[in-house]
Structure formats: structure tokens, C-alpha cells
Amino acid sequence: MPISTQRSFLLTPSPATLLRSALVGLLGVGGWLVPTPGLAQTTQPAYFDTHVAPAPTKLPPFEVKQPDKRLSPSTGMTRRHWQDAARYLLGGAFSYVQKLDDPMQFPKEPGKSYPRNEGQVPTEKLEGLCRTLFMAAPLLKEEPGLTLNNVKVGDYYRHQLALLVDPQSTSYIRPRAQNGGPSQILVEFGGLGVALFAAPEVLWDPLPQATKDALAATMLSYGDGPTVPQNWRYFNIFILSFFESRGYQVNKKLLEEYLQKQLTHYDGQGWYNDAPTYDYYSMWAFQMYGRLWSEYYGRQHYPEIAAKLNENFAPLRDTYPYQFGRDGHLIMWGRSITYRFAAVVPFPLMGLHPAADTNFGWMRRIASGAMLQFLQHPDFLEDNVPTLGFYGSFEPAVQPYSCRGSVYWMAKAFLGLLVPADSPFWTATENKGAWATPALAKGTVFNKFEPGPNILLTDYPNTGAAELRAPCHQDSSDPYRGDENYNRLSYNSAFPWQADGPNGEVAMNYVFKNQQGKWEPLRLYTFKKFEDGVYYRDAVLETDKNVQLHLAEMPLPNGILRVDVGQSPAATDLRLGHYALPKLAGTIRRSTRKVWSYTVQIIDNGTYQLALVPLSGWSETQVVDATGLHPAAAQSTVLNAVGTTLPNHHPVVFSTLLLWKKSGEKWTNKEMLPVKNIHYDAQSGIITLTMANDQKKTIHY
């Protein structure tokens, strides 16, 4: 396979175009500052434990009782089962409530989550209270007398709301100081505003007037104030809108300002940027809040804004479903992934004002499938409460603004129960949607490019997996985005991302040995184009922007063909990782296969098998075991290609096949080597691929 590298060429990275929040240090941490990364900490504070004892009884795994295989042939889940799931999770939370005074506080997990001192405990309790209301409010709306753990749920929440404004209570929340900035309290009060709008007859109307007035004063002190310029504005919007709807004087000028600013974040195809990134906050925040605000307040008071929000919501039915696997499984991607299936909430909300051309059977199949992905996983609950992680606890994915009760943000999915029972979202028969069409026939690969956010969604009919690629340009100083949550080359519903290890262990990214002698991953990407089935990005190393890569990747029916051109001023060691496989049972089997002149490494964990074919530029392939880096198991294995750039900016073509199949399936030589020849014209910079079927493909950066 001739590779010519006679001519070097320079890559000029574009500057970052997305806004970084000026208040990023305040994100979600209750008014306290997160230490700035890179600054030396003179002392390590002692671990702070709230000493909440685990619940005395343990919940069994969630079971879909009496599944309805007629209406929901894939999952068995109907609206009644969604209510069962909400009661199941809420019941776990209420296993910590014996009497009305007991807070929604749960055992603290070790690690970087808060509270880290006594002053943060009231905010921790507030999170548990307000976020569990996302599932309690829809249930109470239909069953006001709901009782869990011998506690009347409606009485409990009304009592706890009164404690928030009782200075003698340990749950008391002080009004925002005159010069106070945005804080986690604003976040939770915004969520409380959603619940109050959803079920005022249970949560608001029965309160004594004095309690209502005190809550209004405290909540408005936060709502009528500063915020973080991204999805956070909706917290202010909900607080201001709810109390205005109840006859209180509010700052309507600020409300209108924040509404207009939220619209500026929309970039098309249903995506809002969260200043500065795209992630699930576009769905479980921007889209969800906009939909519910329009329903409860906007259409009556601001019809033009509500109409615009509806216009921005409409494309989701044609784009967002492709981001989920055939079984509805969610891709692990972006910060706050511990919120898990909150990401499906747009699907049921499509049923509020149903568009005639929406495939509601597919929408519900996805939403129910994603819910069961977690509810039925054996590691999902610990002490009756969802863990901080993806399946089980997973410290690399935890943000310092999270406490144990933060996980109940996932309960936003149950706000879908506010959609009437006769909505087509609930009455349509489950189906496989696009997965049952010729466009996603076995042996093919399906790409859906979204030009607004420059996101590429890829569906793989052979495995039923979905994959996502998104441009991200976040350096390591961003404590919430400069990491594996965003910097992987792609994210796949079948292969949750593995964290990087200190010895160069890497999955689905490049790492370089930097000038400090440490392995550094790519973080700074610039999107170039999607053309003829190839997704192009440029990337530079954060600590040395002279280390550069032109990235080009082509999804194939059984994996990815990468044709990347790297260059640097000095010879630099680098590694490229495949996806990683968790050790689920037994051992991860390893094998080697010779295909033509190439040595292929294969690993198999009994569920999937991965293969790496080093086509050009690489010196060797390694099978790397890891401990504590994978979200699905303590032990994992990944395939790494190892190489070195040439000095003096001399380009090297690093071409690689990253392939997969389900365990037990056989590989043909054509599947394992779908490309016959790669020719690089150094003068033009064009790479010509000759595929196994003799089709020609051109890579032109």
C-alpha cells in the first residue's frame, strides 16, 4: 500500500467561536467556587461525610409487570409502566423519609461530589427535594393521596416547602444576598417552578398565604437576579413566570430579556448550544423548558416567543431519534451524564401538541428503551438511590457540582406523564422506526449530518448501535468540558467511553507524549466539512499547537476507516485507541489474524468483538488492559495503535480500520480489509482510497 510523504503542509487552526461562560467557576455549586484547575492546592481538605445511613431495606431490580406486548411489542412499556417506574424511583427516595421533617438526603458517595462542608448541606437537601418532584408532581396530579413508606407524598412536599422559608429549620434557604451571584439554589428553584406549574392544585394552592408569600419572596430573590448565560436563564424564567401567573409583581423586563437571549442559542436541527458546547443540555434543558414554559405560560402571555420555541422544537422528530440505538440505548456523551435518561424527555413532550407526521410508536420505543437501559441494570441503584455514574458509580464522569440527589434530574423524563393519556405518544403501537426501512438495511451504514451544530449521527444496522461525532474545542482549564465527556473522536451507544490512563491507555482518541513527558489527549478540534461520507476535522495539541492532525473518518458497515495526516516540529510519540470492552464475565479473549500483509488484533468480551487493522504510519498494535477506567466494569481492555510523527513538520498518514462485530459472528477478509489501496499525492495533499469493491474514494482536506 504505497504511501508517499514527500511534501509537508501546515494546518492553521481556526479560533474557538463559541462563548465560554464567564461564570463557569460557579456552575452548579451552590454559590461556592470550584478551585481553578492547575492552581496548586496547599492543603487537601478532609473528606466530608454527611453520615446518612443507608436505607434499611433494599429495592429489588425494576420489573415491567404485566408487559403490554400488543401496544409495546419491544419493551412492554405503556403509560402505566412509566408511572410504575416513577413510583419505583420515588419509592427509593422515600425509603429515607420516615416522617414529614426528614429531608431528601442520601448517603454520600466518596469522591469529588459535594457537599464538601457543612455549609453546602442545605443546598444538597434542596436538590433532593426539588428534583424528586420531577417524578412526584405528575404522579400527585393523578393520585393526590399517593403514599410511600407510610408517608403521604403530597403532605410531605407541602411541609418541606414550608421548611424552606422557616428560619428555625435546618432546611432553611436564605434569600439571595443583594450582591449574590448565580448559584445551585437558583437551579433548584427553577426546577421547583416547573413542578409548581405542573401540579399547582397539589403543591401550591393548599399552602397557607403566609407560606406562599415567603416562598415568593425567597424564590424571586434568586429569579430576579444574575444567572449564567446559557441554559440557566430558564431557571430565572420559570421563577418569574410562575409568580407572575399567581399575581405577584415580578421583573418582566428581565424575564423578556432572558427569553430573547435564550432564542439566540438556537443553531438548527433542534440543537441549542449551551455556550459553548452541544450536549444533552440542549434536550433536557433548552428544549424541555421551552416546551413546558410555552404550555403553562408562554402561549398565553408571549405567543410569538412560544411559536418560535415550537418552531425550534419541531425538527427533533426527524433528527434526534437517530441518536439512539435500535433498542433505544443512550449514547454516553457530555457532562452530567449521571442524569442518564433525562435525555429522552423531548420524545413524550412531542405528544403535547402532536404533529401529524410524527412516528410516535418509534418515539416511545426509544424513550422506554433508554429508561430500561438503566432501570434494569444491576449496578444502577446503590442504597435504593441511583449511583453517580453511567451504570454504576463512575468517578471519572462525576462533576464537582453534583451531590447524590443530583441524579434525580433524570426524573425529568417522567414529566412526559403530564402528556394526556389519549395522546398518540401513549396510544401508538411501538415500532422500530427508521431501523425497519431499507435505508438502514443490514450490511449498510446510515449517516445523518446536521449542518447547524455540525454533528454527524451514524446508525449501524449490523449491530443496532448509534454513533455521534461533534466538534469540540475545550481546553483542560474547563473543569466540566475539557475531558472525555467531549474530546472523544466519536461516541457509540454500544461502547461507553473509557477514561484515559496515565500510561497512555486511550480509547477512541489520540494521545501524544507532550513536552512534560505526559500523555495528552486531543481536545481542540475544528470542524471542516462532511463530504461524500467522510467527516473532516482539524486538531492541535493543547500544550503545543505545532503538533497538528488533519482528521478524516468514514463510517463503514462494521466500523470506521480513519485516514489522518499528522505532523509536528519534532518526532513525537502518539497512540490511537479503539473503543474499549468491559470485562463482563470470564476473560476478554484475544486473537491475531493475518489478512494479506496486515496483522489484525482482535478482542472479544462475549458480547462484542473489536478489531484494529493498522494500515499505515503505525509501528505496532498493543492490547492494553485497564482498571477503574470503564463505566461498565472495573476491568477493561482496549486496542491501541502506536506510532511516532516525523520531525520538521513532515506529514505522516496514519490510516487505521477500527472494526466491530457481535461476539460469535465470523469475519470475512473483505469485512476485515474493506480498503485495498491508499495513495497519497503529496503535491496536492489528496488521498485516494481504492475500496475492496474497487470503488474510488477521495480524501481531500
Coordinates of N, CA and C in Angstrom, one line a residue, residues 593-686:
R593 N -5.0 -12.2 13.7 CA -5.3 -12.8 12.3 C -4.5 -12.1 11.3
K594 N -4.1 -12.8 10.3 CA -3.3 -12.3 9.2 C -4.2 -12.1 8.0
V595 N -4.4 -10.9 7.5 CA -5.2 -10.6 6.4 C -4.3 -9.9 5.4
W596 N -4.0 -10.6 4.3 CA -2.9 -10.1 3.3 C -1.6 -9.9 4.1
S597 N -1.1 -8.7 4.0 CA 0.2 -8.4 4.7 C -0.1 -7.8 6.1
Y598 N -1.3 -7.7 6.5 CA -1.6 -7.0 7.8 C -1.9 -7.9 8.9
T599 N -1.4 -7.6 10.1 CA -1.7 -8.3 11.3 C -2.8 -7.6 12.1
V600 N -3.9 -8.3 12.3 CA -5.1 -7.7 12.9 C -5.2 -8.3 14.3
Q601 N -5.3 -7.4 15.3 CA -5.6 -7.7 16.7 C -7.1 -7.7 16.9
I602 N -7.6 -8.7 17.6 CA -9.0 -8.8 17.9 C -9.2 -9.1 19.4
I603 N -10.1 -8.5 20.0 CA -10.5 -8.8 21.4 C -12.0 -9.0 21.4
D604 N -12.5 -9.9 22.4 CA -13.9 -10.3 22.4 C -14.3 -10.5 23.9
N605 N -15.3 -9.8 24.3 CA -15.8 -9.9 25.7 C -17.0 -10.8 25.9
G606 N -17.4 -11.5 24.8 CA -18.6 -12.3 24.9 C -19.9 -11.6 24.4
T607 N -19.8 -10.3 24.3 CA -20.9 -9.5 23.8 C -20.5 -8.9 22.4
Y608 N -19.4 -8.3 22.4 CA -18.9 -7.7 21.2 C -17.4 -8.1 21.0
Q609 N -17.0 -8.0 19.7 CA -15.6 -8.2 19.4 C -15.1 -7.0 18.6
L610 N -13.9 -6.5 18.9 CA -13.3 -5.4 18.3 C -12.0 -5.8 17.5
A611 N -11.8 -5.2 16.4 CA -10.6 -5.5 15.6 C -9.9 -4.2 15.2
L612 N -8.6 -4.2 15.2 CA -7.9 -3.0 14.8 C -6.9 -3.4 13.7
V613 N -7.0 -2.7 12.6 CA -6.1 -3.0 11.4 C -5.2 -1.8 11.2
P614 N -3.9 -1.8 11.5 CA -3.0 -0.7 11.2 C -2.6 -0.6 9.8
L615 N -3.2 0.3 9.0 CA -2.9 0.3 7.6 C -1.6 1.0 7.2
S616 N -1.4 2.1 7.8 CA -0.1 2.9 7.5 C 0.2 3.8 8.6
G617 N 1.5 4.1 8.8 CA 2.0 5.0 9.8 C 2.3 4.5 11.1
W618 N 1.8 3.3 11.4 CA 1.9 2.7 12.8 C 3.1 1.7 12.9
S619 N 3.7 1.7 14.1 CA 4.8 0.8 14.3 C 4.3 -0.5 14.9
E620 N 3.3 -0.5 15.7 CA 2.8 -1.7 16.4 C 1.4 -1.5 16.9
T621 N 0.7 -2.6 17.2 CA -0.6 -2.5 17.9 C -0.5 -3.2 19.2
Q622 N -1.1 -2.7 20.2 CA -1.0 -3.2 21.6 C -2.4 -3.5 22.1
V623 N -2.5 -4.6 22.9 CA -3.7 -4.9 23.6 C -3.5 -4.4 25.1
V624 N -4.3 -3.5 25.5 CA -4.0 -2.8 26.8 C -5.1 -3.1 27.8
D625 N -4.8 -3.6 28.9 CA -5.7 -3.8 30.0 C -5.8 -2.6 30.9
A626 N -6.9 -2.3 31.5 CA -7.1 -1.1 32.3 C -7.9 -1.5 33.5
T627 N -7.7 -0.7 34.6 CA -8.5 -0.9 35.8 C -9.1 0.4 36.2
G628 N -10.4 0.4 36.5 CA -11.1 1.6 37.0 C -11.3 2.7 36.0
L629 N -11.2 2.4 34.7 CA -11.3 3.5 33.7 C -12.6 3.3 32.9
H630 N -13.3 2.2 33.1 CA -14.5 1.9 32.2 C -15.8 2.1 33.1
P631 N -16.8 2.7 32.5 CA -18.1 2.9 33.3 C -18.9 1.6 33.5
A632 N -18.6 0.5 32.7 CA -19.5 -0.7 32.8 C -18.8 -1.8 33.6
A633 N -17.5 -1.7 33.9 CA -16.9 -2.8 34.7 C -15.6 -2.3 35.2
A634 N -15.1 -2.9 36.3 CA -13.8 -2.5 36.9 C -12.6 -2.8 36.0
Q635 N -12.7 -3.9 35.2 CA -11.6 -4.3 34.3 C -12.1 -4.1 32.9
S636 N -11.2 -3.7 32.0 CA -11.5 -3.5 30.6 C -10.2 -3.6 29.8
T637 N -10.5 -3.7 28.5 CA -9.4 -3.9 27.5 C -9.6 -3.1 26.3
V638 N -8.5 -2.5 25.8 CA -8.6 -1.7 24.6 C -7.5 -2.0 23.7
L639 N -7.7 -1.8 22.4 CA -6.7 -1.9 21.4 C -6.1 -0.5 21.1
N640 N -4.8 -0.4 21.1 CA -4.1 0.8 20.8 C -3.1 0.6 19.7
A641 N -3.1 1.6 18.7 CA -2.1 1.6 17.7 C -1.0 2.6 18.2
V642 N 0.2 2.3 18.0 CA 1.4 3.1 18.5 C 2.2 3.5 17.3
G643 N 2.6 4.8 17.4 CA 3.5 5.3 16.3 C 4.2 6.6 16.7
T644 N 4.9 7.2 15.8 CA 5.7 8.4 16.0 C 5.6 9.4 14.8
T645 N 5.4 10.6 15.1 CA 5.4 11.6 14.0 C 6.9 11.8 13.5
L646 N 7.0 12.3 12.3 CA 8.4 12.7 11.8 C 8.7 14.1 12.2
P647 N 10.0 14.4 12.3 CA 10.4 15.8 12.6 C 10.2 16.7 11.4
N648 N 10.3 18.0 11.7 CA 10.3 19.1 10.6 C 9.0 19.2 9.9
H649 N 7.9 18.9 10.6 CA 6.5 19.0 10.0 C 6.4 18.1 8.8
H650 N 7.1 17.0 8.7 CA 7.0 16.1 7.6 C 5.7 15.3 7.9
P651 N 4.7 15.3 6.9 CA 3.4 14.6 7.2 C 3.6 13.1 7.2
V652 N 2.8 12.5 8.1 CA 2.7 11.0 8.1 C 1.2 10.7 8.0
V653 N 0.9 9.8 7.1 CA -0.5 9.3 7.0 C -0.7 8.2 8.0
F654 N -1.5 8.4 9.0 CA -1.9 7.4 10.0 C -3.3 6.9 9.5
S655 N -3.3 5.7 8.9 CA -4.6 5.2 8.4 C -4.9 3.9 9.2
T656 N -6.1 3.8 9.6 CA -6.5 2.7 10.6 C -7.9 2.2 10.3
L657 N -8.2 1.0 10.5 CA -9.5 0.4 10.5 C -9.8 0.0 11.9
L658 N -10.9 0.6 12.5 CA -11.4 0.3 13.8 C -12.8 -0.4 13.6
L659 N -12.8 -1.7 13.8 CA -13.9 -2.5 13.4 C -14.6 -3.2 14.5
W660 N -15.8 -3.6 14.3 CA -16.5 -4.4 15.4 C -17.6 -5.3 14.8
K661 N -17.9 -6.3 15.5 CA -19.0 -7.2 15.3 C -19.5 -7.7 16.6
K662 N -20.7 -8.3 16.6 CA -21.2 -9.0 17.8 C -20.4 -10.3 18.0
S663 N -20.2 -10.7 19.2 CA -19.4 -11.8 19.6 C -20.0 -13.1 18.9
G664 N -19.2 -13.9 18.4 CA -19.6 -15.2 17.7 C -19.8 -15.0 16.2
E665 N -19.9 -13.8 15.7 CA -20.0 -13.6 14.3 C -18.7 -13.8 13.6
K666 N -18.7 -14.3 12.4 CA -17.4 -14.6 11.6 C -17.1 -13.3 10.8
W667 N -15.8 -13.2 10.6 CA -15.2 -12.1 9.8 C -14.9 -12.7 8.4
T668 N -15.2 -12.0 7.3 CA -14.7 -12.3 6.0 C -13.5 -11.4 5.8
N669 N -12.6 -11.8 4.9 CA -11.4 -10.9 4.6 C -11.9 -9.6 4.1
K670 N -12.9 -9.6 3.3 CA -13.4 -8.3 2.7 C -13.9 -7.4 3.9
E671 N -14.6 -8.0 4.9 CA -15.1 -7.2 6.0 C -13.9 -6.6 6.8
M672 N -12.9 -7.5 7.0 CA -11.8 -7.1 7.8 C -10.8 -6.1 7.1
L673 N -10.8 -6.1 5.7 CA -10.0 -5.2 5.0 C -10.8 -4.7 3.8
P674 N -11.7 -3.7 4.1 CA -12.6 -3.2 3.1 C -11.9 -2.2 2.2
V675 N -10.7 -1.9 2.4 CA -9.9 -0.9 1.6 C -8.7 -1.7 1.0
K676 N -8.5 -1.6 -0.3 CA -7.4 -2.3 -0.9 C -6.1 -1.5 -1.0
N677 N -6.3 -0.1 -1.2 CA -5.1 0.7 -1.5 C -5.4 2.1 -1.0
I678 N -4.3 2.7 -0.5 CA -4.3 4.1 -0.1 C -3.2 4.8 -0.8
H679 N -3.5 5.8 -1.6 CA -2.4 6.5 -2.3 C -2.5 8.0 -1.9
Y680 N -1.4 8.5 -1.5 CA -1.2 9.9 -1.0 C -0.4 10.7 -2.0
D681 N -1.0 11.7 -2.6 CA -0.3 12.6 -3.5 C 0.1 13.8 -2.7
A682 N 1.4 13.8 -2.4 CA 2.0 14.8 -1.5 C 1.8 16.2 -2.1
Q683 N 1.9 16.4 -3.4 CA 1.9 17.7 -4.0 C 0.5 18.3 -3.9
S684 N -0.6 17.5 -4.1 CA -1.9 18.1 -4.0 C -2.5 17.9 -2.6
G685 N -1.9 17.0 -1.8 CA -2.5 16.7 -0.5 C -3.7 15.8 -0.5
I686 N -4.0 15.2 -1.7 CA -5.2 14.4 -1.9 C -4.8 12.9 -1.7

